[in-house]
Amino acid sequence: MEVIIEQDYEQMSKAAARVVVRTLNEKPNAVLGMATGSTPLGLYQELVRLHREEGLDFSRVTTFNLDEYVGLSVTHPQSYHHFMYENFFQHVNIARQNIYIPSGTTSNYRSFCEWYEQRIEELGGIDLQILGIGSDGHIAFNEPTSSLSSRTRLKTLARQTIEDNARFFETADDVPVYAITMGVGTIMEADRIVLLANGAKKADAVAAAVEGPVTSMITASALQMHPRVKLFVDADAAGELQMRDYYQWILKNKPGAPPS
Ligand code: PGA
């Protein structure tokens, strides 16, 4: 895993946006894996700015979102459908039919999940997956002890996640208990992955994911087994990393890095 420590949230978001730009330059019809939550907001804002000011083109891009709450309609203000349109899709030139987000209201979850996996495969797989990390070390809604080879499925949320996400709802009781989520195995098939984390609240999860053992207790730790992961963290989220100096050294001495 390549660990890139940026000084603050804005720098972290811009650095991640540069990876998206490089991906779209190489492959204008790339398939992007999208994440929700507060972490990627700055990345989306930067991509919207690049679209408006520099013509970054999403017209041939396809997206697959990681997850959705079960029971929330697409118009519910806390649904991830709503989040994605409000914060990203309605501000760029992506084609509506190229947007895939798990359904929170399907009548048949099992067949929906199978179809979702199949669509990803039919479109050639995800070229670049964006991820956040939960304070319990989850990626998407793959809570502790989720199988590291899990696929898209219905998942019960951990109490910790419900508490973490209660800030977006009136009370913790309003947070749905179930979600549809891509599995760890689904995520691991992405060609490249960008993991983002900011703030001291994520420092323990980040350290466990990067420097701890690979374990289903911290599903983000599975990313240690993926050959092309870039982790962008701000200084606070990097606070518990033991090998900080080493990561800086590696970056500075990367083959092709400009001499300093
Ligand atoms: P957050 O959530 O970005 O709102 O902190 C991240 C996650 O749970 O994956």
XYZ file of C-alpha atoms and ligand atoms in Angstrom:
269
model
C 0.000 0.000 0.000
C 1.316 3.419 -0.901
C 0.775 5.777 2.043
C 0.619 9.459 1.144
C 0.372 11.858 4.071
C -1.039 15.260 3.126
C -1.056 18.194 5.496
C -4.813 18.722 5.568
C -8.180 17.670 4.170
C -8.003 19.989 1.177
C -4.604 18.695 0.066
C -5.763 15.117 0.609
C -8.850 15.712 -1.541
C -6.867 17.393 -4.323
C -4.284 14.619 -4.391
C -7.045 12.011 -4.761
C -8.672 14.091 -7.515
C -5.387 14.021 -9.446
C -5.565 10.212 -9.479
C -9.095 10.370 -10.914
C -7.923 12.865 -13.552
C -5.014 10.605 -14.540
C -7.399 7.652 -14.800
C -9.785 9.596 -17.075
C -6.908 10.884 -19.206
C -5.739 7.330 -19.774
C -9.245 5.925 -20.212
C -12.074 8.419 -20.884
C -14.665 5.632 -20.544
C -13.318 4.421 -17.196
C -15.533 2.673 -14.663
C -15.282 4.461 -11.315
C -16.298 3.035 -7.949
C -17.852 5.779 -5.836
C -18.083 6.193 -2.069
C -20.356 8.286 0.134
C -19.877 9.768 3.614
C -18.206 12.992 4.638
C -14.710 11.873 3.628
C -15.003 12.043 -0.201
C -16.933 15.350 -0.265
C -13.777 17.393 -0.869
C -12.738 15.049 -3.674
C -16.143 15.459 -5.342
C -15.985 19.235 -4.959
C -12.582 19.276 -6.624
C -13.792 17.052 -9.485
C -16.790 19.355 -10.009
C -14.420 22.341 -10.096
C -12.185 20.580 -12.620
C -15.229 19.790 -14.748
C -16.441 23.399 -14.696
C -13.130 25.166 -15.025
C -10.978 22.735 -16.960
C -13.517 20.659 -18.851
C -12.892 17.354 -17.074
C -15.192 15.091 -19.042
C -17.456 12.468 -17.474
C -19.632 11.873 -20.555
C -18.220 8.384 -21.161
C -17.684 7.438 -17.516
C -19.673 4.738 -15.730
C -19.968 4.677 -11.938
C -20.879 2.043 -9.385
C -21.566 3.106 -5.823
C -20.444 0.947 -2.949
C -23.586 0.810 -0.877
C -27.045 2.051 0.024
C -29.272 1.954 3.101
C -32.120 -0.529 2.962
C -35.542 1.054 3.228
C -34.625 4.573 2.080
C -36.143 5.706 -1.200
C -33.942 7.407 -3.787
C -35.375 10.792 -2.767
C -34.814 10.358 0.986
C -32.374 13.099 2.022
C -30.101 10.567 3.748
C -30.139 8.008 0.954
C -26.857 7.574 -0.861
C -28.719 8.115 -4.139
C -29.647 11.581 -2.926
C -26.140 12.206 -1.585
C -24.511 11.314 -4.890
C -26.797 13.449 -7.048
C -26.602 16.424 -4.672
C -22.867 16.324 -4.208
C -21.619 15.086 -7.518
C -23.716 13.695 -10.352
C -25.923 16.717 -10.949
C -22.855 18.943 -11.233
C -20.993 16.995 -13.932
C -21.802 15.703 -17.420
C -22.250 12.054 -16.549
C -24.966 10.154 -18.427
C -27.761 9.079 -16.085
C -27.878 5.592 -17.559
C -24.215 5.108 -16.656
C -24.850 5.592 -12.922
C -25.312 2.489 -10.797
C -26.199 2.701 -7.099
C -27.484 -0.268 -5.092
C -31.242 -0.175 -4.595
C -32.447 0.283 -1.037
C -36.022 -0.574 -1.997
C -35.828 -3.606 -4.256
C -38.333 -6.383 -3.574
C -35.702 -9.061 -4.113
C -32.334 -8.251 -2.544
C -30.626 -11.466 -3.508
C -31.329 -11.140 -7.211
C -30.586 -7.418 -7.143
C -27.142 -8.100 -5.626
C -26.411 -10.765 -8.232
C -27.441 -8.392 -11.000
C -25.219 -5.631 -9.574
C -22.171 -7.896 -9.548
C -22.983 -9.029 -13.077
C -23.241 -5.444 -14.378
C -19.825 -4.613 -12.923
C -18.382 -7.618 -14.721
C -20.184 -6.886 -18.003
C -18.773 -3.371 -18.016
C -15.258 -4.712 -17.672
C -14.767 -4.252 -13.918
C -13.963 -1.184 -11.871
C -10.890 0.728 -13.026
C -10.586 2.955 -9.970
C -12.389 2.449 -6.687
C -12.705 5.322 -4.195
C -13.028 4.252 -0.557
C -13.427 5.795 2.877
C -12.845 3.908 6.100
C -15.173 3.587 9.082
C -13.962 4.120 12.627
C -14.388 0.341 13.067
C -12.108 -0.254 10.073
C -14.860 -1.062 7.579
C -14.756 -0.411 3.844
C -18.175 0.134 2.268
C -20.498 -1.487 4.839
C -18.283 -4.500 5.341
C -18.426 -4.493 9.111
C -16.022 -6.410 11.389
C -15.967 -10.167 10.687
C -17.338 -9.727 7.163
C -15.759 -12.346 4.941
C -12.755 -10.949 3.127
C -14.079 -12.649 -0.012
C -17.666 -11.394 0.408
C -19.686 -10.172 -2.564
C -22.504 -7.624 -2.896
C -25.144 -8.512 -0.329
C -27.508 -7.372 2.396
C -25.612 -6.537 5.584
C -26.575 -5.652 9.147
C -24.784 -2.502 10.289
C -22.640 -2.535 13.416
C -23.772 -0.434 16.370
C -20.619 1.677 15.985
C -21.527 2.537 12.390
C -25.101 3.406 13.366
C -23.733 5.722 16.080
C -21.174 7.249 13.691
C -23.862 7.916 11.066
C -26.529 9.136 13.518
C -25.197 12.667 12.977
C -26.906 12.689 9.582
C -30.292 11.599 10.989
C -32.562 13.061 13.663
C -31.835 10.237 16.102
C -29.778 7.031 16.075
C -33.093 5.128 15.873
C -33.676 6.639 12.443
C -30.485 5.127 11.009
C -31.388 2.036 8.963
C -30.069 -1.209 10.431
C -29.483 -2.850 7.043
C -27.619 -1.878 3.931
C -26.746 -3.343 0.568
C -23.016 -3.259 0.137
C -20.402 -4.434 -2.300
C -18.321 -7.125 -0.631
C -14.648 -7.013 0.234
C -14.101 -9.507 -2.581
C -15.929 -7.210 -5.017
C -13.782 -4.243 -3.976
C -10.584 -6.269 -4.217
C -11.251 -6.887 -7.919
C -10.954 -3.184 -8.763
C -7.889 -2.471 -10.860
C -6.783 0.429 -8.656
C -7.985 1.692 -5.298
C -7.786 5.077 -3.579
C -8.509 4.971 0.150
C -9.131 8.286 1.913
C -9.112 9.097 5.610
C -9.053 12.343 7.517
C -9.362 13.407 11.125
C -8.096 11.980 14.398
C -11.213 9.802 14.743
C -9.871 7.636 11.922
C -6.282 7.370 13.194
C -6.683 4.019 14.980
C -8.581 2.423 12.088
C -5.984 3.659 9.581
C -3.083 2.298 11.654
C -4.828 -1.061 12.069
C -5.632 -1.266 8.350
C -2.119 -0.382 7.175
C 0.186 -1.738 9.848
C -1.869 -4.391 11.629
C -2.507 -7.967 10.564
C -4.873 -8.783 7.711
C -8.052 -9.599 9.581
C -11.798 -9.560 9.029
C -11.996 -7.548 12.272
C -10.686 -4.603 10.208
C -11.966 -5.218 6.708
C -9.828 -2.384 5.285
C -6.776 -4.489 6.189
C -7.655 -6.762 3.234
C -6.329 -3.940 1.041
C -2.824 -5.010 2.075
C -3.372 -7.897 -0.354
C -4.214 -5.575 -3.269
C -1.271 -4.583 -5.510
C -2.396 -1.041 -6.380
C -3.751 0.864 -3.399
C -2.951 4.490 -2.641
C -3.943 5.669 0.813
C -4.297 9.439 1.141
C -4.501 10.639 4.736
C -4.330 14.008 6.411
C -1.892 14.546 9.276
C -4.533 13.781 11.935
C -5.598 10.471 10.436
C -1.893 9.553 10.101
C -1.391 10.224 13.829
C -1.149 6.578 14.934
C 0.977 5.281 12.042
C 4.261 3.918 13.388
C 6.110 4.089 10.063
C 5.341 7.686 9.106
C 8.979 8.597 8.412
C 9.365 5.529 6.264
C 6.338 6.445 4.096
C 7.738 9.959 3.579
C 11.142 8.507 2.694
C 9.613 6.108 0.155
C 7.677 8.919 -1.523
C 10.698 11.195 -1.656
C 12.843 8.493 -3.188
C 10.299 7.031 -5.541
C 11.826 6.226 -8.923
C 11.083 9.228 -11.136
C 10.431 11.573 -8.193
C 11.874 15.053 -8.796
C 15.183 15.552 -6.922
C 14.606 17.712 -3.826
P -17.292 9.059 6.755
O -17.609 7.503 6.637
O -16.631 9.443 5.476
O -18.617 9.734 6.918
O -16.396 9.217 7.927
C -16.626 6.662 6.094
C -17.132 5.243 6.090
O -17.886 4.862 6.978
O -16.728 4.505 5.181
